[in-house]
PDB file of N, CA and C in Angstrom:
ATOM      1  N   UNK A  52      75.453  87.755  78.082  1.00 49.00           N
ATOM      2  CA  UNK A  52      76.841  87.888  78.454  1.00 49.00           C
ATOM      3  C   UNK A  52      77.050  89.268  79.050  1.00 49.00           C
ATOM      4  N   UNK A  53      77.785  89.330  80.143  1.00 54.00           N
ATOM      5  CA  UNK A  53      78.103  90.594  80.786  1.00 54.00           C
ATOM      6  C   UNK A  53      79.560  90.888  80.495  1.00 54.00           C
ATOM      7  N   UNK A  54      79.860  92.097  80.057  1.00 56.00           N
ATOM      8  CA  UNK A  54      81.226  92.477  79.733  1.00 56.00           C
ATOM      9  C   UNK A  54      81.581  93.713  80.521  1.00 56.00           C
ATOM     10  N   UNK A  55      82.630  93.624  81.325  1.00 59.00           N
ATOM     11  CA  UNK A  55      83.148  94.768  82.067  1.00 59.00           C
ATOM     12  C   UNK A  55      84.530  95.025  81.518  1.00 59.00           C
ATOM     13  N   UNK A  56      84.768  96.238  81.078  1.00 60.00           N
ATOM     14  CA  UNK A  56      86.038  96.560  80.438  1.00 60.00           C
ATOM     15  C   UNK A  56      86.624  97.804  81.072  1.00 60.00           C
ATOM     16  N   UNK A  57      87.818  97.689  81.582  1.00 61.00           N
ATOM     17  CA  UNK A  57      88.527  98.830  82.159  1.00 61.00           C
ATOM     18  C   UNK A  57      89.888  98.900  81.484  1.00 61.00           C
ATOM     19  N   UNK A  58      90.180 100.013  80.855  1.00 62.00           N
ATOM     20  CA  UNK A  58      91.435 100.157  80.124  1.00 62.00           C
ATOM     21  C   UNK A  58      92.163 101.402  80.599  1.00 62.00           C
ATOM     22  N   UNK A  59      93.469 101.321  80.611  1.00 62.00           N
ATOM     23  CA  UNK A  59      94.281 102.480  80.920  1.00 62.00           C
ATOM     24  C   UNK A  59      94.790 103.095  79.632  1.00 62.00           C
ATOM     25  N   UNK A  60      95.265 104.305  79.728  1.00 66.00           N
ATOM     26  CA  UNK A  60      95.816 104.971  78.548  1.00 66.00           C
ATOM     27  C   UNK A  60      94.739 105.684  77.755  1.00 66.00           C
ATOM     28  N   UNK A  61      95.192 106.524  76.870  1.00 73.00           N
ATOM     29  CA  UNK A  61      94.259 107.316  76.072  1.00 73.00           C
ATOM     30  C   UNK A  61      94.469 107.130  74.577  1.00 73.00           C
ATOM     31  N   UNK A  62      95.436 106.314  74.193  1.00 79.00           N
ATOM     32  CA  UNK A  62      95.722 106.105  72.770  1.00 79.00           C
ATOM     33  C   UNK A  62      95.289 104.708  72.349  1.00 79.00           C
ATOM     34  N   UNK A  63      94.728 104.573  71.160  1.00 80.00           N
ATOM     35  CA  UNK A  63      94.307 103.243  70.689  1.00 80.00           C
ATOM     36  C   UNK A  63      95.428 102.207  70.738  1.00 80.00           C
ATOM     37  N   UNK A  64      96.668 102.613  70.476  1.00 80.00           N
ATOM     38  CA  UNK A  64      97.764 101.637  70.481  1.00 80.00           C
ATOM     39  C   UNK A  64      98.047 101.081  71.878  1.00 80.00           C
ATOM     40  N   UNK A  65      97.536 101.736  72.928  1.00 78.00           N
ATOM     41  CA  UNK A  65      97.720 101.268  74.299  1.00 78.00           C
ATOM     42  C   UNK A  65      96.595 100.341  74.750  1.00 78.00           C
ATOM     43  N   UNK A  66      95.569 100.201  73.926  1.00 81.00           N
ATOM     44  CA  UNK A  66      94.402  99.399  74.316  1.00 81.00           C
ATOM     45  C   UNK A  66      94.767  97.909  74.364  1.00 81.00           C
ATOM     46  N   UNK A  67      94.238  97.181  75.351  1.00 83.00           N
ATOM     47  CA  UNK A  67      94.488  95.736  75.393  1.00 83.00           C
ATOM     48  C   UNK A  67      93.718  95.018  74.291  1.00 83.00           C
ATOM     49  N   UNK A  68      94.189  93.848  73.930  1.00 86.00           N
ATOM     50  CA  UNK A  68      93.487  92.994  72.969  1.00 86.00           C
ATOM     51  C   UNK A  68      92.890  91.845  73.766  1.00 86.00           C
ATOM     52  N   UNK A  69      91.567  91.717  73.707  1.00 86.00           N
ATOM     53  CA  UNK A  69      90.864  90.694  74.471  1.00 86.00           C
ATOM     54  C   UNK A  69      90.407  89.575  73.548  1.00 86.00           C
ATOM     55  N   UNK A  70      90.615  88.347  73.961  1.00 85.00           N
ATOM     56  CA  UNK A  70      90.208  87.174  73.185  1.00 85.00           C
ATOM     57  C   UNK A  70      88.982  86.567  73.863  1.00 85.00           C
ATOM     58  N   UNK A  71      87.861  86.637  73.204  1.00 83.00           N
ATOM     59  CA  UNK A  71      86.626  86.092  73.757  1.00 83.00           C
ATOM     60  C   UNK A  71      86.464  84.666  73.241  1.00 83.00           C
ATOM     61  N   UNK A  72      86.176  83.725  74.126  1.00 82.00           N
ATOM     62  CA  UNK A  72      85.978  82.325  73.783  1.00 82.00           C
ATOM     63  C   UNK A  72      87.263  81.666  73.273  1.00 82.00           C
ATOM     64  N   UNK A  73      88.400  82.086  73.840  1.00 86.00           N
ATOM     65  CA  UNK A  73      89.678  81.482  73.471  1.00 86.00           C
ATOM     66  C   UNK A  73      90.028  80.338  74.397  1.00 86.00           C
ATOM     67  N   UNK A  74      91.261  79.840  74.344  1.00 90.00           N
ATOM     68  CA  UNK A  74      91.676  78.727  75.199  1.00 90.00           C
ATOM     69  C   UNK A  74      91.641  79.139  76.675  1.00 90.00           C
ATOM     70  N   UNK A  75      91.132  78.245  77.518  1.00 88.00           N
ATOM     71  CA  UNK A  75      90.968  78.560  78.933  1.00 88.00           C
ATOM     72  C   UNK A  75      92.238  78.291  79.731  1.00 88.00           C
ATOM     73  N   UNK A  76      92.467  79.136  80.725  1.00 88.00           N
ATOM     74  CA  UNK A  76      93.573  78.969  81.655  1.00 88.00           C
ATOM     75  C   UNK A  76      93.229  79.709  82.935  1.00 88.00           C
ATOM     76  N   UNK A  77      94.023  79.493  83.967  1.00 85.00           N
ATOM     77  CA  UNK A  77      93.841  80.217  85.220  1.00 85.00           C
ATOM     78  C   UNK A  77      94.503  81.579  85.088  1.00 85.00           C
ATOM     79  N   UNK A  78      93.939  82.558  85.777  1.00 83.00           N
ATOM     80  CA  UNK A  78      94.521  83.893  85.787  1.00 83.00           C
ATOM     81  C   UNK A  78      94.127  84.615  87.064  1.00 83.00           C
ATOM     82  N   UNK A  79      94.889  85.624  87.434  1.00 80.00           N
ATOM     83  CA  UNK A  79      94.584  86.409  88.612  1.00 80.00           C
ATOM     84  C   UNK A  79      93.413  87.342  88.340  1.00 80.00           C
ATOM     85  N   UNK A  80      92.542  87.497  89.338  1.00 76.00           N
ATOM     86  CA  UNK A  80      91.405  88.412  89.213  1.00 76.00           C
ATOM     87  C   UNK A  80      91.786  89.830  89.600  1.00 76.00           C
ATOM     88  N   UNK A  81      92.881  89.958  90.304  1.00 77.00           N
ATOM     89  CA  UNK A  81      93.404  91.256  90.736  1.00 77.00           C
ATOM     90  C   UNK A  81      94.899  91.241  90.448  1.00 77.00           C
ATOM     91  N   UNK A  82      95.599  92.374  90.582  1.00 76.00           N
ATOM     92  CA  UNK A  82      97.050  92.345  90.317  1.00 76.00           C
ATOM     93  C   UNK A  82      97.746  91.234  91.098  1.00 76.00           C
ATOM     94  N   UNK A  83      98.669  90.550  90.437  1.00 77.00           N
ATOM     95  CA  UNK A  83      99.321  89.368  90.998  1.00 77.00           C
ATOM     96  C   UNK A  83      99.919  89.617  92.375  1.00 77.00           C
ATOM     97  N   UNK A  84     100.487  90.784  92.582  1.00 79.00           N
ATOM     98  CA  UNK A  84     101.131  91.049  93.872  1.00 79.00           C
ATOM     99  C   UNK A  84     100.131  91.141  95.031  1.00 79.00           C
ATOM    100  N   UNK A  85      98.847  91.242  94.725  1.00 83.00           N
ATOM    101  CA  UNK A  85      97.808  91.302  95.760  1.00 83.00           C
ATOM    102  C   UNK A  85      96.919  90.064  95.776  1.00 83.00           C
ATOM    103  N   UNK A  86      97.177  89.119  94.890  1.00 84.00           N
ATOM    104  CA  UNK A  86      96.259  87.983  94.695  1.00 84.00           C
ATOM    105  C   UNK A  86      96.263  86.969  95.824  1.00 84.00           C
ATOM    106  N   UNK A  87      97.330  86.912  96.607  1.00 84.00           N
ATOM    107  CA  UNK A  87      97.412  85.957  97.710  1.00 84.00           C
ATOM    108  C   UNK A  87      97.334  86.737  99.019  1.00 84.00           C
ATOM    109  N   UNK A  88      96.274  86.520  99.770  1.00 88.00           N
ATOM    110  CA  UNK A  88      96.040  87.265 101.008  1.00 88.00           C
ATOM    111  C   UNK A  88      96.038  86.332 102.209  1.00 88.00           C
ATOM    112  N   UNK A  89      96.752  86.710 103.255  1.00 89.00           N
ATOM    113  CA  UNK A  89      96.775  85.980 104.519  1.00 89.00           C
ATOM    114  C   UNK A  89      95.456  86.216 105.234  1.00 89.00           C
ATOM    115  N   UNK A  90      94.776  85.157 105.630  1.00 89.00           N
ATOM    116  CA  UNK A  90      93.489  85.261 106.322  1.00 89.00           C
ATOM    117  C   UNK A  90      93.580  84.865 107.783  1.00 89.00           C
ATOM    118  N   UNK A  91      94.763  84.461 108.234  1.00 90.00           N
ATOM    119  CA  UNK A  91      94.950  84.071 109.628  1.00 90.00           C
ATOM    120  C   UNK A  91      94.745  82.582 109.830  1.00 90.00           C
ATOM    121  N   UNK A  92      95.209  82.083 110.974  1.00 89.00           N
ATOM    122  CA  UNK A  92      95.040  80.678 111.351  1.00 89.00           C
ATOM    123  C   UNK A  92      95.534  79.721 110.260  1.00 89.00           C
ATOM    124  N   UNK A  93      96.658  80.072 109.617  1.00 84.00           N
ATOM    125  CA  UNK A  93      97.232  79.208 108.597  1.00 84.00           C
ATOM    126  C   UNK A  93      96.489  79.189 107.274  1.00 84.00           C
ATOM    127  N   UNK A  94      95.554  80.108 107.069  1.00 85.00           N
ATOM    128  CA  UNK A  94      94.729  80.134 105.860  1.00 85.00           C
ATOM    129  C   UNK A  94      95.102  81.314 104.958  1.00 85.00           C
ATOM    130  N   UNK A  95      95.111  81.053 103.664  1.00 84.00           N
ATOM    131  CA  UNK A  95      95.337  82.084 102.665  1.00 84.00           C
ATOM    132  C   UNK A  95      94.157  82.084 101.703  1.00 84.00           C
ATOM    133  N   UNK A  96      93.942  83.203 101.035  1.00 86.00           N
ATOM    134  CA  UNK A  96      92.923  83.286  99.983  1.00 86.00           C
ATOM    135  C   UNK A  96      93.626  83.695  98.695  1.00 86.00           C
ATOM    136  N   UNK A  97      93.378  82.950  97.631  1.00 84.00           N
ATOM    137  CA  UNK A  97      93.972  83.209  96.324  1.00 84.00           C
ATOM    138  C   UNK A  97      92.872  83.672  95.386  1.00 84.00           C
ATOM    139  N   UNK A  98      93.013  84.882  94.851  1.00 85.00           N
ATOM    140  CA  UNK A  98      91.991  85.441  93.956  1.00 85.00           C
ATOM    141  C   UNK A  98      92.343  85.138  92.509  1.00 85.00           C
ATOM    142  N   UNK A  99      91.738  84.074  91.980  1.00 84.00           N
ATOM    143  CA  UNK A  99      91.988  83.650  90.608  1.00 84.00           C
ATOM    144  C   UNK A  99      90.666  83.372  89.910  1.00 84.00           C
ATOM    145  N   UNK A 100      90.733  83.279  88.617  1.00 84.00           N
ATOM    146  CA  UNK A 100      89.562  82.936  87.830  1.00 84.00           C
ATOM    147  C   UNK A 100      89.977  82.118  86.627  1.00 84.00           C
ATOM    148  N   UNK A 101      89.018  81.635  85.893  1.00 86.00           N
ATOM    149  CA  UNK A 101      89.257  80.870  84.675  1.00 86.00           C
ATOM    150  C   UNK A 101      88.812  81.729  83.503  1.00 86.00           C
ATOM    151  N   UNK A 102      89.632  81.789  82.490  1.00 88.00           N
ATOM    152  CA  UNK A 102      89.288  82.602  81.328  1.00 88.00           C
ATOM    153  C   UNK A 102      90.354  82.504  80.257  1.00 88.00           C
ATOM    154  N   UNK A 103      90.430  83.538  79.433  1.00 89.00           N
ATOM    155  CA  UNK A 103      91.361  83.573  78.312  1.00 89.00           C
ATOM    156  C   UNK A 103      92.245  84.805  78.411  1.00 89.00           C
ATOM    157  N   UNK A 104      93.545  84.586  78.350  1.00 88.00           N
ATOM    158  CA  UNK A 104      94.506  85.675  78.419  1.00 88.00           C
ATOM    159  C   UNK A 104      94.489  86.459  77.112  1.00 88.00           C
ATOM    160  N   UNK A 105      94.587  87.771  77.240  1.00 87.00           N
ATOM    161  CA  UNK A 105      94.678  88.638  76.072  1.00 87.00           C
ATOM    162  C   UNK A 105      96.082  89.206  75.944  1.00 87.00           C
ATOM    163  N   UNK A 106      96.206  90.265  75.196  1.00 87.00           N
ATOM    164  CA  UNK A 106      97.489  90.946  75.029  1.00 87.00           C
ATOM    165  C   UNK A 106      97.402  92.310  75.687  1.00 87.00           C
ATOM    166  N   UNK A 107      98.402  92.648  76.472  1.00 82.00           N
ATOM    167  CA  UNK A 107      98.415  93.912  77.192  1.00 82.00           C
ATOM    168  C   UNK A 107      98.316  93.655  78.681  1.00 82.00           C
ATOM    169  N   UNK A 108      98.780  94.608  79.456  1.00 78.00           N
ATOM    170  CA  UNK A 108      98.807  94.451  80.910  1.00 78.00           C
ATOM    171  C   UNK A 108      97.411  94.191  81.460  1.00 78.00           C
ATOM    172  N   UNK A 109      97.253  93.067  82.144  1.00 75.00           N
ATOM    173  CA  UNK A 109      95.996  92.726  82.796  1.00 75.00           C
ATOM    174  C   UNK A 109      94.889  92.270  81.870  1.00 75.00           C
ATOM    175  N   UNK A 110      95.182  92.064  80.590  1.00 83.00           N
ATOM    176  CA  UNK A 110      94.144  91.658  79.635  1.00 83.00           C
ATOM    177  C   UNK A 110      93.772  90.200  79.873  1.00 83.00           C
ATOM    178  N   UNK A 111      92.574  89.978  80.398  1.00 84.00           N
ATOM    179  CA  UNK A 111      92.115  88.636  80.728  1.00 84.00           C
ATOM    180  C   UNK A 111      90.594  88.648  80.703  1.00 84.00           C
ATOM    181  N   UNK A 112      89.992  87.742  79.944  1.00 85.00           N
ATOM    182  CA  UNK A 112      88.536  87.635  79.854  1.00 85.00           C
ATOM    183  C   UNK A 112      88.105  86.477  80.749  1.00 85.00           C
ATOM    184  N   UNK A 113      87.390  86.789  81.843  1.00 83.00           N
ATOM    185  CA  UNK A 113      86.961  85.784  82.817  1.00 83.00           C
ATOM    186  C   UNK A 113      85.670  85.114  82.386  1.00 83.00           C
ATOM    187  N   UNK A 114      85.584  83.815  82.660  1.00 82.00           N
ATOM    188  CA  UNK A 114      84.316  83.114  82.498  1.00 82.00           C
ATOM    189  C   UNK A 114      83.361  83.588  83.574  1.00 82.00           C
ATOM    190  N   UNK A 115      82.117  83.679  83.245  1.00 77.00           N
ATOM    191  CA  UNK A 115      81.092  83.904  84.260  1.00 77.00           C
ATOM    192  C   UNK A 115      80.810  82.555  84.897  1.00 77.00           C
ATOM    193  N   UNK A 116      80.727  82.509  86.213  1.00 71.00           N
ATOM    194  CA  UNK A 116      80.497  81.242  86.884  1.00 71.00           C
ATOM    195  C   UNK A 116      79.016  80.906  86.966  1.00 71.00           C
ATOM    196  N   UNK A 117      78.170  81.776  86.454  1.00 69.00           N
ATOM    197  CA  UNK A 117      76.732  81.505  86.425  1.00 69.00           C
ATOM    198  C   UNK A 117      76.451  80.409  85.401  1.00 69.00           C
ATOM    199  N   UNK A 118      75.349  79.745  85.550  1.00 72.00           N
ATOM    200  CA  UNK A 118      74.893  78.717  84.609  1.00 72.00           C
ATOM    201  C   UNK A 118      75.897  77.589  84.428  1.00 72.00           C
ATOM    202  N   UNK A 119      76.634  77.295  85.494  1.00 75.00           N
ATOM    203  CA  UNK A 119      77.511  76.134  85.512  1.00 75.00           C
ATOM    204  C   UNK A 119      78.542  76.110  84.376  1.00 75.00           C
ATOM    205  N   UNK A 120      79.151  77.275  84.104  1.00 79.00           N
ATOM    206  CA  UNK A 120      80.190  77.345  83.065  1.00 79.00           C
ATOM    207  C   UNK A 120      81.325  76.369  83.363  1.00 79.00           C
ATOM    208  N   UNK A 121      81.613  76.205  84.640  1.00 80.00           N
ATOM    209  CA  UNK A 121      82.564  75.190  85.077  1.00 80.00           C
ATOM    210  C   UNK A 121      81.763  74.239  85.970  1.00 80.00           C
ATOM    211  N   UNK A 122      81.634  72.986  85.593  1.00 83.00           N
ATOM    212  CA  UNK A 122      80.823  72.053  86.390  1.00 83.00           C
ATOM    213  C   UNK A 122      81.257  72.044  87.856  1.00 83.00           C
ATOM    214  N   UNK A 123      80.286  71.874  88.739  1.00 82.00           N
ATOM    215  CA  UNK A 123      80.556  71.930  90.175  1.00 82.00           C
ATOM    216  C   UNK A 123      81.491  70.835  90.664  1.00 82.00           C
ATOM    217  N   UNK A 124      81.632  69.748  89.921  1.00 88.00           N
ATOM    218  CA  UNK A 124      82.518  68.672  90.346  1.00 88.00           C
ATOM    219  C   UNK A 124      83.892  68.739  89.674  1.00 88.00           C
ATOM    220  N   UNK A 125      84.202  69.878  89.040  1.00 86.00           N
ATOM    221  CA  UNK A 125      85.508  70.089  88.414  1.00 86.00           C
ATOM    222  C   UNK A 125      86.268  71.117  89.249  1.00 86.00           C
ATOM    223  N   UNK A 126      87.490  70.750  89.643  1.00 87.00           N
ATOM    224  CA  UNK A 126      88.298  71.627  90.483  1.00 87.00           C
ATOM    225  C   UNK A 126      89.642  71.894  89.818  1.00 87.00           C
ATOM    226  N   UNK A 127      89.966  73.164  89.579  1.00 84.00           N
ATOM    227  CA  UNK A 127      91.280  73.466  89.013  1.00 84.00           C
ATOM    228  C   UNK A 127      92.372  73.256  90.052  1.00 84.00           C
ATOM    229  N   UNK A 128      93.557  72.985  89.568  1.00 86.00           N
ATOM    230  CA  UNK A 128      94.696  72.888  90.476  1.00 86.00           C
ATOM    231  C   UNK A 128      95.619  74.068  90.200  1.00 86.00           C
ATOM    232  N   UNK A 129      96.382  74.429  91.201  1.00 86.00           N
ATOM    233  CA  UNK A 129      97.307  75.554  91.073  1.00 86.00           C
ATOM    234  C   UNK A 129      98.670  75.140  91.589  1.00 86.00           C
ATOM    235  N   UNK A 130      99.697  75.603  90.909  1.00 89.00           N
ATOM    236  CA  UNK A 130     101.065  75.446  91.381  1.00 89.00           C
ATOM    237  C   UNK A 130     101.588  76.858  91.612  1.00 89.00           C
ATOM    238  N   UNK A 131     101.905  77.151  92.856  1.00 87.00           N
ATOM    239  CA  UNK A 131     102.419  78.473  93.221  1.00 87.00           C
ATOM    240  C   UNK A 131     103.903  78.353  93.502  1.00 87.00           C
ATOM    241  N   UNK A 132     104.667  79.304  92.999  1.00 90.00           N
ATOM    242  CA  UNK A 132     106.109  79.291  93.207  1.00 90.00           C
ATOM    243  C   UNK A 132     106.526  80.605  93.842  1.00 90.00           C
ATOM    244  N   UNK A 133     107.269  80.504  94.943  1.00 89.00           N
ATOM    245  CA  UNK A 133     107.730  81.671  95.680  1.00 89.00           C
ATOM    246  C   UNK A 133     109.251  81.671  95.731  1.00 89.00           C
ATOM    247  N   UNK A 134     109.855  82.860  95.728  1.00 93.00           N
ATOM    248  CA  UNK A 134     111.312  82.885  95.867  1.00 93.00           C
ATOM    249  C   UNK A 134     111.714  82.358  97.251  1.00 93.00           C
ATOM    250  N   UNK A 135     112.817  81.649  97.311  1.00 94.00           N
ATOM    251  CA  UNK A 135     113.328  81.141  98.574  1.00 94.00           C
ATOM    252  C   UNK A 135     113.933  82.304  99.352  1.00 94.00           C
ATOM    253  N   UNK A 136     113.815  82.280 100.688  1.00 94.00           N
ATOM    254  CA  UNK A 136     114.381  83.383 101.465  1.00 94.00           C
ATOM    255  C   UNK A 136     115.906  83.350 101.452  1.00 94.00           C
ATOM    256  N   UNK A 137     116.487  82.219 101.046  1.00 95.00           N
ATOM    257  CA  UNK A 137     117.943  82.132 100.883  1.00 95.00           C
ATOM    258  C   UNK A 137     118.287  82.413  99.425  1.00 95.00           C
ATOM    259  N   UNK A 138     119.020  83.496  99.154  1.00 93.00           N
ATOM    260  CA  UNK A 138     119.362  83.831  97.765  1.00 93.00           C
ATOM    261  C   UNK A 138     120.037  82.658  97.047  1.00 93.00           C
ATOM    262  N   UNK A 139     119.588  82.395  95.831  1.00 93.00           N
ATOM    263  CA  UNK A 139     120.166  81.332  95.018  1.00 93.00           C
ATOM    264  C   UNK A 139     119.613  79.946  95.306  1.00 93.00           C
ATOM    265  N   UNK A 140     118.832  79.805  96.370  1.00 96.00           N
ATOM    266  CA  UNK A 140     118.252  78.493  96.697  1.00 96.00           C
ATOM    267  C   UNK A 140     117.045  78.215  95.805  1.00 96.00           C
ATOM    268  N   UNK A 141     116.668  76.952  95.717  1.00 96.00           N
ATOM    269  CA  UNK A 141     115.530  76.527  94.912  1.00 96.00           C
ATOM    270  C   UNK A 141     114.251  77.221  95.387  1.00 96.00           C
ATOM    271  N   UNK A 142     113.442  77.740  94.465  1.00 96.00           N
ATOM    272  CA  UNK A 142     112.171  78.358  94.874  1.00 96.00           C
ATOM    273  C   UNK A 142     111.270  77.364  95.598  1.00 96.00           C
ATOM    274  N   UNK A 143     110.402  77.878  96.439  1.00 94.00           N
ATOM    275  CA  UNK A 143     109.438  77.061  97.165  1.00 94.00           C
ATOM    276  C   UNK A 143     108.215  76.881  96.275  1.00 94.00           C
ATOM    277  N   UNK A 144     107.802  75.634  96.034  1.00 95.00           N
ATOM    278  CA  UNK A 144     106.640  75.338  95.181  1.00 95.00           C
ATOM    279  C   UNK A 144     105.554  74.665  96.005  1.00 95.00           C
ATOM    280  N   UNK A 145     104.338  75.129  95.806  1.00 90.00           N
ATOM    281  CA  UNK A 145     103.177  74.560  96.487  1.00 90.00           C
ATOM    282  C   UNK A 145     102.165  74.184  95.417  1.00 90.00           C
ATOM    283  N   UNK A 146     101.664  72.951  95.458  1.00 92.00           N
ATOM    284  CA  UNK A 146     100.613  72.528  94.539  1.00 92.00           C
ATOM    285  C   UNK A 146      99.365  72.236  95.359  1.00 92.00           C
ATOM    286  N   UNK A 147      98.220  72.755  94.897  1.00 88.00           N
ATOM    287  CA  UNK A 147      96.977  72.571  95.632  1.00 88.00           C
ATOM    288  C   UNK A 147      95.798  72.485  94.670  1.00 88.00           C
ATOM    289  N   UNK A 148      94.738  71.863  95.124  1.00 90.00           N
ATOM    290  CA  UNK A 148      93.487  71.809  94.366  1.00 90.00           C
ATOM    291  C   UNK A 148      92.588  72.906  94.930  1.00 90.00           C
ATOM    292  N   UNK A 149      91.994  73.693  94.054  1.00 86.00           N
ATOM    293  CA  UNK A 149      91.148  74.825  94.465  1.00 86.00           C
ATOM    294  C   UNK A 149      89.695  74.373  94.469  1.00 86.00           C
ATOM    295  N   UNK A 150      89.161  74.139  95.665  1.00 85.00           N
ATOM    296  CA  UNK A 150      87.793  73.637  95.786  1.00 85.00           C
ATOM    297  C   UNK A 150      86.795  74.701  96.193  1.00 85.00           C
ATOM    298  N   UNK A 151      87.257  75.816  96.729  1.00 81.00           N
ATOM    299  CA  UNK A 151      86.348  76.867  97.197  1.00 81.00           C
ATOM    300  C   UNK A 151      86.039  77.839  96.059  1.00 81.00           C
ATOM    301  N   UNK A 152      84.777  78.175  95.910  1.00 77.00           N
ATOM    302  CA  UNK A 152      84.342  79.158  94.908  1.00 77.00           C
ATOM    303  C   UNK A 152      83.565  80.259  95.597  1.00 77.00           C
ATOM    304  N   UNK A 153      83.690  81.435  95.053  1.00 70.00           N
ATOM    305  CA  UNK A 153      82.958  82.574  95.606  1.00 70.00           C
ATOM    306  C   UNK A 153      81.701  82.835  94.804  1.00 70.00           C
TER     307      UNK A 153
END
């Protein structure tokens, strides 16, 4: 198992709490505000991973994709919600299946 840990702050009470081998969910691999990148020609790239959420800002334990941790024929789905450009209007929701892996 490879563990990469980056923490901010200098006091133990500021340290994140990481849950190893907890319930799996989707999470951003980078700060949420940077996770969706325009790639041109109508294409976007979403930087997400599968893992377990911890406690504290950015606390997330990612699965390693080596050794088929997620079978190749299993594809997570994502529902993205964006604020509508018209104030007070219903948010824009997009649902997609994520088939591309890095």
